[in-house]
Short mmCIF file of C-alpha atoms in Angstrom, two decimals:
data_model
loop_
_atom_site.label_atom_id
_atom_site.label_comp_id
_atom_site.label_asym_id
_atom_site.label_seq_id
_atom_site.Cartn_x
_atom_site.Cartn_y
_atom_site.Cartn_z
CA MET A 172 -32.61 -43.04 81.13
CA LYS A 173 -31.72 -43.89 84.70
CA ARG A 174 -28.22 -44.95 83.59
CA ASN A 175 -27.78 -41.57 81.81
CA ALA A 176 -28.82 -39.66 84.91
CA ILE A 177 -26.33 -41.62 87.04
CA ILE A 178 -23.50 -41.00 84.54
CA CYS A 179 -24.32 -37.28 84.38
CA ALA A 180 -24.43 -36.99 88.16
CA VAL A 181 -21.05 -38.73 88.48
CA LEU A 182 -19.52 -36.46 85.87
CA LEU A 183 -20.92 -33.29 87.41
CA THR A 184 -19.65 -34.35 90.81
CA ALA A 185 -16.20 -35.04 89.36
CA VAL A 186 -16.13 -31.72 87.54
CA VAL A 187 -17.17 -29.78 90.66
CA ALA A 188 -14.57 -31.60 92.74
CA GLU A 189 -11.91 -30.93 90.13
CA ALA A 190 -12.93 -27.23 89.85
CA LYS A 191 -12.37 -26.77 93.58
CA ASN A 192 -8.72 -27.73 93.05
CA VAL A 193 -8.16 -25.23 90.18
CA ASP A 194 -6.95 -21.79 91.25
CA LEU A 195 -7.85 -18.81 89.06
CA VAL A 196 -4.68 -16.77 88.54
CA THR A 197 -4.61 -13.32 86.97
CA LEU A 198 -1.96 -13.06 84.29
CA PRO A 199 1.21 -11.62 85.91
CA GLY A 200 2.97 -8.44 84.78
CA ARG A 201 4.88 -8.19 81.53
CA ASP A 202 8.52 -9.16 81.29
CA SER A 203 8.82 -7.48 77.88
CA VAL A 204 6.50 -5.95 75.30
CA GLN A 205 6.84 -5.27 71.60
CA LEU A 206 4.50 -2.90 69.75
CA THR A 207 4.18 -3.03 65.97
CA ILE A 208 2.18 0.03 64.91
CA TYR A 209 0.43 0.14 61.53
CA ASN A 210 -0.18 3.86 61.37
CA SER A 211 -2.31 3.92 58.22
CA GLU A 212 -5.19 1.96 59.84
CA ASP A 213 -4.87 2.75 63.59
CA LEU A 214 -3.81 -0.85 64.20
CA THR A 215 -1.16 -2.14 66.62
CA LEU A 216 0.06 -5.68 67.16
CA ALA A 217 1.12 -6.04 70.80
CA LYS A 218 3.38 -8.95 71.70
CA GLU A 219 4.03 -9.50 75.43
CA THR A 220 6.17 -12.07 77.23
CA ARG A 221 5.28 -13.11 80.77
CA TYR A 222 6.55 -15.67 83.25
CA VAL A 223 3.68 -17.68 84.74
CA THR A 224 4.04 -20.09 87.67
CA LEU A 225 2.11 -23.29 87.01
CA LYS A 226 1.35 -26.28 89.16
CA LYS A 227 0.94 -29.82 87.93
CA GLY A 228 -2.52 -30.54 86.65
CA ALA A 229 -5.22 -28.05 85.80
CA ASN A 230 -4.48 -24.31 85.85
CA GLN A 231 -6.54 -21.26 84.95
CA LEU A 232 -5.18 -17.91 83.75
CA GLN A 233 -7.33 -14.79 83.55
CA PHE A 234 -6.78 -11.94 81.07
CA SER A 235 -8.70 -8.65 81.20
CA TRP A 236 -9.01 -5.80 78.67
CA ALA A 237 -11.39 -3.50 80.57
CA ASN A 238 -11.22 0.19 79.55
CA THR A 239 -8.87 -0.55 76.65
CA LEU A 240 -9.25 -0.81 72.87
CA ILE A 241 -7.99 -4.40 72.67
CA ASP A 242 -9.83 -6.61 70.19
CA PRO A 243 -10.78 -9.64 72.34
CA SER A 244 -11.13 -11.92 69.32
CA SER A 245 -7.44 -11.41 68.54
CA VAL A 246 -6.00 -12.37 71.95
CA GLU A 247 -3.75 -15.42 71.73
CA LEU A 248 -1.55 -17.24 74.25
CA ARG A 249 1.55 -19.14 73.10
CA LEU A 250 4.06 -21.21 75.07
CA LEU A 251 7.73 -20.32 74.64
CA ASP A 252 9.21 -23.14 76.73
CA HIS A 253 8.14 -26.51 78.22
CA VAL A 254 6.00 -26.92 75.13
CA ASP A 255 5.94 -30.71 75.44
CA GLN A 256 4.81 -30.55 79.10
CA VAL A 257 2.21 -27.79 79.00
CA GLU A 258 -0.92 -27.58 76.86
CA ILE A 259 -3.50 -24.81 76.47
CA ALA A 260 -6.76 -26.74 76.52
CA ASP A 261 -9.21 -23.99 75.61
CA THR A 262 -10.17 -20.34 75.96
CA VAL A 263 -13.34 -19.37 77.83
CA PHE A 264 -15.15 -16.03 77.74
CA PRO A 265 -17.22 -16.04 80.98
CA GLY A 266 -20.65 -14.46 80.65
CA GLN A 267 -20.55 -12.87 84.11
CA LYS A 268 -17.28 -11.09 83.26
CA PRO A 269 -17.80 -9.54 79.82
CA GLN A 270 -14.29 -8.06 79.54
CA HIS A 271 -12.34 -11.11 80.69
CA LEU A 272 -11.19 -14.39 79.27
CA ILE A 273 -9.83 -17.50 80.96
CA TRP A 274 -7.30 -19.96 79.58
CA ASN A 275 -7.59 -23.53 80.87
CA ILE A 276 -4.10 -25.04 80.97
CA GLU A 277 -3.01 -28.62 81.64
CA SER A 278 0.56 -28.91 82.92
CA LYS A 279 2.88 -31.82 83.67
CA PHE A 280 5.48 -29.31 84.85
CA GLU A 281 5.56 -27.34 88.08
CA GLY A 282 7.34 -23.99 88.06
CA GLN A 283 7.75 -20.90 85.90
CA VAL A 284 6.82 -21.07 82.22
CA LYS A 285 7.57 -18.35 79.69
CA MET A 286 4.51 -17.41 77.67
CA GLU A 287 3.70 -14.93 74.91
CA VAL A 288 0.44 -13.01 74.69
CA THR A 289 -0.40 -11.30 71.39
CA TYR A 290 -3.38 -9.17 70.45
CA PHE A 291 -4.49 -6.31 68.24
CA THR A 292 -5.33 -2.95 69.73
CA SER A 293 -5.90 0.60 68.50
CA GLY A 294 -5.23 4.08 69.85
CA LEU A 295 -1.47 3.85 69.30
CA THR A 296 -0.27 6.10 66.48
CA TRP A 297 2.99 7.73 65.46
CA SER A 298 4.34 10.61 63.44
CA MET A 299 7.81 11.51 62.19
CA ASP A 300 9.63 14.82 62.09
CA TYR A 301 13.15 15.76 61.04
CA VAL A 302 15.62 18.50 61.90
CA ALA A 303 18.35 19.46 59.40
CA ILE A 304 21.04 21.98 60.40
CA SER A 305 23.42 23.34 57.77
CA ASP A 306 26.89 24.63 58.55
CA PRO A 307 27.53 28.37 57.96
CA ASP A 308 29.09 27.67 54.52
CA GLU A 309 26.13 25.51 53.45
CA THR A 310 28.18 22.46 52.54
CA MET A 311 27.29 19.93 55.26
CA LEU A 312 24.15 18.98 57.20
CA GLN A 313 23.41 17.46 60.55
CA PHE A 314 20.28 15.40 59.89
CA ASP A 315 18.20 14.03 62.76
CA GLY A 316 14.88 12.22 62.74
CA TYR A 317 12.45 11.86 65.62
CA VAL A 318 9.45 9.61 66.01
CA ARG A 319 6.61 10.65 68.30
CA VAL A 320 4.37 7.84 69.55
CA TYR A 321 0.91 8.68 70.90
CA ASN A 322 -0.77 6.29 73.34
CA ASN A 323 -4.54 6.63 73.62
CA SER A 324 -5.20 2.90 73.81
CA GLY A 325 -6.27 2.78 77.47
CA GLU A 326 -3.26 0.58 78.34
CA GLU A 327 0.15 1.55 79.69
CA TYR A 328 3.23 -0.01 78.13
CA ASP A 329 6.48 -0.11 80.11
CA ASN A 330 9.86 -0.59 78.41
CA ALA A 331 8.26 -1.29 75.05
CA GLU A 332 10.17 -2.10 71.90
CA ILE A 333 8.55 -0.08 69.14
CA ARG A 334 8.29 -1.03 65.48
CA LEU A 335 6.66 1.25 62.95
CA ILE A 336 5.16 -0.13 59.76
CA VAL A 337 5.48 2.17 56.76
CA GLY A 338 2.80 1.44 54.17
CA LYS A 339 -0.93 1.00 53.80
CA ILE A 340 -3.01 -2.04 54.65
CA ASN A 341 -6.65 -2.86 54.01
CA LEU A 342 -8.86 -3.76 56.98
CA VAL A 343 -12.39 -5.05 56.50
CA GLU A 344 -13.24 -4.09 60.09
CA LYS A 345 -11.54 -1.46 62.22
CA ILE A 346 -9.94 -2.72 65.43
CA ALA A 347 -11.40 0.18 67.41
CA ASP A 348 -14.90 -0.83 66.26
CA LEU A 349 -14.28 -4.46 67.19
CA ALA A 350 -13.04 -3.44 70.64
CA ARG A 351 -16.16 -1.35 71.32
CA ARG A 352 -18.64 -3.79 69.81
CA ARG A 353 -21.14 -5.21 72.28
CA GLY A 354 -22.53 -8.70 72.16
CA ILE A 355 -26.16 -9.65 71.53
CA PRO A 356 -28.07 -9.34 74.85
CA VAL A 357 -29.60 -12.55 76.23
CA PRO A 358 -33.40 -12.23 76.85
CA LEU A 359 -34.32 -11.92 80.52
CA GLU A 360 -37.32 -14.20 80.04
CA PRO A 361 -36.65 -17.18 77.78
CA SER A 362 -38.65 -16.95 74.60
CA GLY A 363 -39.98 -19.93 72.68
CA PRO A 364 -36.95 -20.24 70.37
CA HIS A 365 -34.64 -19.65 73.32
CA ARG A 366 -36.26 -22.51 75.27
CA LEU A 367 -35.71 -24.77 72.26
CA MET A 368 -32.05 -23.76 72.19
CA GLN A 369 -31.76 -24.55 75.91
CA ARG A 370 -33.39 -27.95 75.38
CA ASP A 371 -30.98 -28.75 72.53
CA ALA A 372 -28.04 -27.68 74.67
CA VAL A 373 -29.16 -29.95 77.55
CA ARG A 374 -29.66 -32.84 75.12
CA LYS A 375 -26.15 -32.28 73.73
CA ALA A 376 -24.70 -32.12 77.26
CA PHE A 377 -26.18 -35.53 78.11
CA ALA A 378 -24.82 -36.97 74.87
CA ASP A 379 -21.38 -35.58 75.65
CA ALA A 380 -21.55 -36.97 79.20
CA GLU A 381 -22.43 -40.43 77.94
CA GLY A 382 -19.55 -40.33 75.49
CA ALA A 383 -17.19 -39.15 78.21
CA ALA A 384 -18.15 -42.10 80.41
CA ASP A 385 -16.50 -44.42 77.90
CA ASP A 386 -13.20 -42.55 78.20
CA MET A 387 -12.75 -40.57 81.42
CA ASP A 388 -9.23 -39.57 80.36
CA ALA A 389 -10.56 -37.56 77.42
CA SER A 390 -11.39 -34.57 79.62
CA ARG A 391 -9.64 -31.86 77.58
CA THR A 392 -10.47 -30.23 74.27
CA GLU A 393 -7.94 -30.00 71.49
CA ALA A 394 -6.48 -26.54 70.79
CA ALA A 395 -7.72 -25.06 67.52
CA GLY A 396 -5.15 -24.49 64.78
CA ILE A 397 -4.97 -21.10 63.09
CA VAL A 398 -3.28 -20.48 59.74
CA LYS A 399 -1.96 -17.01 59.05
CA GLU A 400 -0.72 -15.75 55.70
CA GLY A 401 1.20 -12.66 54.65
CA ILE A 402 -0.75 -10.70 52.05
CA SER A 403 1.60 -7.79 51.36
CA GLU A 404 5.08 -6.48 52.02
CA TYR A 405 5.84 -3.39 54.05
CA PHE A 406 8.89 -1.82 55.55
CA MET A 407 9.31 -2.07 59.31
CA PHE A 408 10.98 0.86 60.99
CA THR A 409 12.39 -0.29 64.35
CA VAL A 410 13.19 2.25 67.06
CA GLU A 411 16.33 1.23 68.95
CA GLY A 412 16.07 0.56 72.67
CA SER A 413 12.84 0.53 74.68
CA GLU A 414 10.54 3.22 76.00
CA THR A 415 7.72 3.58 78.53
CA ILE A 416 4.60 5.23 77.14
CA PRO A 417 1.82 5.83 79.73
CA ASN A 418 -1.77 5.98 78.56
CA GLY A 419 -2.75 9.46 77.40
CA TRP A 420 0.88 10.47 76.83
CA SER A 421 3.07 10.85 73.79
CA LYS A 422 6.80 10.34 73.62
CA ARG A 423 9.37 11.69 71.18
CA MET A 424 12.37 9.47 70.46
CA GLN A 425 15.35 9.91 68.19
CA ALA A 426 15.37 7.51 65.28
CA VAL A 427 17.93 9.07 62.90
CA ASP A 428 21.21 10.71 63.96
CA THR A 429 23.59 11.59 61.12
CA GLU A 430 26.32 14.21 60.86
CA ASP A 431 28.33 15.59 57.93
CA VAL A 432 25.71 14.87 55.29
CA THR A 433 26.80 16.47 52.01
CA PHE A 434 24.11 18.16 49.93
CA ASP A 435 23.69 20.11 46.69
CA ILE A 436 22.16 23.55 46.23
CA VAL A 437 20.10 23.83 43.06
CA TYR A 438 18.03 26.72 41.71
CA ARG A 439 14.97 25.82 39.68
CA MET A 440 12.96 27.99 37.36
CA ARG A 441 9.60 26.36 36.68
CA ALA A 442 6.94 29.03 36.34
CA HIS A 443 4.17 26.44 35.98
CA GLN A 444 5.18 24.78 39.26
CA TYR A 445 6.83 27.34 41.57
CA GLY A 446 5.77 30.71 40.18
CA PRO A 447 7.58 33.53 38.32
CA ARG A 448 10.80 33.49 40.37
CA PRO A 449 13.54 30.84 40.68
CA VAL A 450 13.46 28.87 43.92
CA ARG A 451 16.33 27.43 45.93
CA PHE A 452 16.59 23.76 46.89
CA PHE A 453 18.76 21.76 49.28
CA ILE A 454 19.04 18.24 47.83
CA TRP A 455 20.65 15.09 49.25
CA ARG A 456 20.11 11.36 48.89
CA ASN A 457 19.05 8.68 51.30
CA ASP A 458 22.08 6.50 50.55
CA ALA A 459 25.41 5.38 52.02
CA GLU A 460 27.33 8.09 50.19
CA HIS A 461 25.40 10.66 52.21
CA LYS A 462 25.78 8.59 55.42
CA LEU A 463 22.13 7.53 55.26
CA GLY A 464 20.42 4.67 53.44
CA ASP A 465 20.06 2.21 56.31
CA SER A 466 16.30 2.37 55.85
CA PRO A 467 13.60 4.31 54.04
CA LEU A 468 12.47 7.50 55.75
CA PRO A 469 8.77 7.72 56.68
CA ASP A 470 6.55 10.69 55.90
CA GLY A 471 7.27 13.65 58.12
CA GLN A 472 7.96 17.33 58.50
CA VAL A 473 11.48 18.67 57.94
CA ASN A 474 12.62 21.81 59.74
CA LEU A 475 15.73 23.26 58.10
CA PHE A 476 18.13 25.62 59.89
CA ARG A 477 21.54 27.16 59.22
CA ASP A 478 24.21 27.63 61.87
CA ASN A 479 24.82 31.38 61.96
CA GLY A 480 28.32 30.94 63.40
CA ASP A 481 27.41 32.77 66.60
CA ASP A 482 25.96 29.92 68.69
CA GLY A 483 22.60 30.42 67.05
CA LEU A 484 20.43 29.05 64.27
CA SER A 485 18.70 30.78 61.37
CA PHE A 486 15.43 29.25 60.22
CA LEU A 487 15.42 28.47 56.49
CA ALA A 488 12.43 26.30 55.63
CA ARG A 489 9.76 23.89 56.80
CA GLN A 490 8.41 21.23 54.47
CA GLN A 491 6.41 18.02 54.63
CA ILE A 492 8.15 15.16 52.83
CA ARG A 493 6.64 11.93 51.57
CA TYR A 494 8.05 8.45 52.14
CA VAL A 495 11.68 8.44 50.96
CA PRO A 496 12.94 5.05 49.70
CA ILE A 497 16.60 4.05 49.92
CA LYS A 498 18.68 5.88 47.26
CA ALA A 499 15.89 8.40 46.63
CA GLU A 500 16.43 12.15 46.88
CA ILE A 501 15.26 14.47 49.63
CA GLU A 502 14.43 17.91 48.25
CA ILE A 503 13.73 20.87 50.52
CA ASN A 504 12.32 24.03 48.95
CA LEU A 505 13.73 27.20 50.53
CA GLY A 506 11.66 29.52 48.36
CA PRO A 507 12.81 32.42 46.14
CA ASP A 508 16.30 33.89 46.58
CA ASP A 509 16.76 37.64 46.10
CA LEU A 510 20.40 37.10 45.12
CA VAL A 511 19.50 35.09 42.02
CA VAL A 512 17.48 36.89 39.33
CA TYR A 513 15.89 35.40 36.21
CA GLU A 514 14.38 37.20 33.24
CA THR A 515 13.33 36.20 29.74
CA ASN A 516 12.94 38.23 26.54
CA ARG A 517 11.48 37.48 23.14
CA ALA A 518 12.81 39.19 19.97
CA ASN A 519 12.95 38.89 16.17
CA VAL A 520 9.45 37.51 15.75
CA LYS A 521 8.74 36.36 12.19
CA ARG A 522 5.66 34.84 10.57
CA PHE A 523 5.94 32.84 7.38
CA ASN A 524 4.76 29.75 5.51
CA PHE A 525 1.17 30.91 5.28
CA SER A 526 -1.63 28.54 4.23
CA PHE A 527 -4.87 29.78 2.64
CA HIS A 528 -8.37 28.48 2.27
CA ARG A 529 -10.92 30.49 0.25
CA ASN A 530 -8.66 33.53 0.36
CA ARG A 531 -8.34 33.35 4.14
CA VAL A 532 -5.28 32.47 6.19
CA ASN A 533 -5.82 29.18 7.99
CA GLY A 534 -2.24 28.30 8.88
CA TRP A 535 1.17 29.85 9.45
CA ASP A 536 4.48 29.41 11.26
CA GLU A 537 5.91 31.85 13.79
CA THR A 538 9.57 32.01 14.80
CA ALA A 539 10.91 33.93 17.80
CA HIS A 540 14.31 34.26 19.38
CA TRP A 541 14.16 33.79 23.18
CA ILE A 542 16.94 34.84 25.55
CA ASP A 543 16.79 33.70 29.18
CA THR A 544 19.19 35.56 31.47
CA ILE A 545 20.29 34.38 34.93
CA ARG A 546 22.11 36.83 37.22
CA ASN A 547 23.97 35.39 40.20
CA TYR A 548 24.82 37.94 42.89
CA ARG A 549 26.12 35.30 45.29
CA THR A 550 29.80 34.75 46.12
CA LYS A 551 29.62 31.13 44.92
CA PRO A 552 28.78 29.60 41.55
CA ILE A 553 25.29 28.11 41.35
CA THR A 554 23.55 25.31 39.49
CA PHE A 555 20.45 26.54 37.69
CA GLU A 556 17.76 24.28 36.19
CA LEU A 557 15.41 25.84 33.65
CA ARG A 558 12.24 24.05 32.64
CA ARG A 559 9.47 25.62 30.55
CA VAL A 560 6.19 24.20 29.24
CA TRP A 561 5.24 24.95 25.62
CA HIS A 562 1.81 24.36 24.13
CA GLY A 563 1.19 23.47 20.51
CA ASP A 564 3.36 22.12 17.70
CA ILE A 565 6.85 23.45 18.53
CA ASP A 566 10.28 23.16 16.91
CA TYR A 567 12.91 24.03 19.51
CA ASP A 568 16.55 24.84 18.80
CA SER A 569 19.38 26.01 21.08
CA GLU A 570 23.16 26.04 20.83
CA ILE A 571 23.31 24.86 24.47
CA LYS A 572 22.58 21.19 25.07
CA THR A 573 18.89 20.80 25.91
CA THR A 574 16.83 17.72 26.76
CA LEU A 575 13.12 16.95 26.97
CA PHE A 576 11.55 16.35 30.38
CA ASP A 577 8.33 15.28 28.69
CA TYR A 578 6.68 15.72 25.29
CA ARG A 579 6.16 19.47 25.75
CA THR A 580 8.79 20.54 28.31
CA PRO A 581 12.42 21.28 27.35
CA GLU A 582 14.89 21.54 30.22
CA VAL A 583 18.49 22.64 30.58
CA THR A 584 20.97 22.76 33.47
CA LEU A 585 23.37 25.70 33.62
CA THR A 586 26.28 26.68 35.85
CA VAL A 587 26.42 30.39 36.62
CA ALA A 588 29.68 31.77 38.00
CA ALA A 589 29.78 33.89 41.14
CA ARG A 590 28.75 37.54 40.69
CA SER A 591 28.08 37.10 36.98
CA LYS A 592 25.30 36.37 34.53
CA LYS A 593 24.63 33.72 31.93
CA GLN A 594 22.33 33.72 28.92
CA TYR A 595 20.47 30.82 27.41
CA PRO A 596 19.37 31.54 23.81
CA ALA A 597 16.79 29.45 21.97
CA THR A 598 14.93 29.69 18.68
CA VAL A 599 11.32 28.59 18.90
CA THR A 600 9.15 27.93 15.87
CA GLN A 601 5.46 27.37 16.51
CA HIS A 602 3.10 25.97 13.88
CA HIS A 603 -0.41 27.43 13.88
CA GLY A 604 -3.70 26.42 12.28
CA VAL A 605 -3.51 23.72 9.65
CA ASN A 606 0.29 23.84 9.83
CA ALA A 607 0.14 22.31 13.34
CA LYS A 608 0.28 18.52 13.07
CA GLN A 609 0.57 17.49 16.71
CA ASN A 610 0.88 18.87 20.23
CA ARG A 611 4.54 18.34 21.09
CA VAL A 612 8.00 19.91 21.29
CA LYS A 613 10.61 18.67 18.82
CA LEU A 614 14.27 19.37 19.52
CA LYS A 615 16.30 20.33 16.45
CA ARG A 616 19.57 19.18 18.01
#
């Protein structure tokens, strides 16, 4: 017992003497910072590089996250150079400084060392919006995209490289909740179980001291290894250059800048989807042919204008678009157009092929001749898409080539010359009662 007390006293004296020679250094300012923002879960991975001046021997670095939403359990320090001469011994969370941590570093090198600090934080979000400007003849577009980053994280980021993750992730715990979570308070007066814990800790300290006496060189702990795995794939949208985003501010940056984007104008008549009038669409693709396609386009609001030829813009439409993959279409609905008129008429209705049960009609067929008329009062030919939903057992016949969109929806695409009209005739036979075998549309040709 006396030998143990002597060993412990020697060790404590050595540790105190060594601690007097270790300077506590606050982590210096950032040299660069990269922010990867996962918008769907209010999660941001911050990656900072800093140059730290070390001396030979023991060093201590202090990192603070006071008044921020940083998750302290995610903070990690990594060496980027002099890896074989510098070692991070351990990470300490001092009880008297609840929003600080200290890295104990052993160095055989004296001078500046490049280090990387990574952590998760919340409060950084982003949104996307687009501006499309058509030329007066409505043949070309100037298409620009802007990302707005909002910083409510409690931390200021200077000259940050910004990466936006498009997609959804699943978090068991929210980073904001982890950042605000408080630890379990230590009792002011030690309770019975707490005294037992203290006694066990003292007993363990003596055992560690006795073991250390056999090998005084083994004074550092080994760094813990962490294995990380990718669980999903997302698209990363990188904003070129770097930006400074103070806390409480938002910043709008241009992410897409494309001129002379060709587009198509299509009129669609879908009463079940857009109402009783045909609507006008501007359609173009996110591909190389349309001078886009470098990346998918995130969700965002599109504001569409037309150059009026007199140094002004005419507002045409505003629409929220969903995530647009590469080679997918962008469709902007401009609403009804008074210069394109659609009407439909039914004529020559006939009923035949009656079925009877107990002298009552329980089935019959009904044939009608439908004529859809499109009038184009514009000075240019138009493309017109007609899609109509039919219910019941239908036989559908038209002299104009028609296809099926789904089991009950015929569709046809027509070209209507300028200042003219075009008719689309169709013969529709509907089976009623016991004559109806299934709920579908069957094309006769």
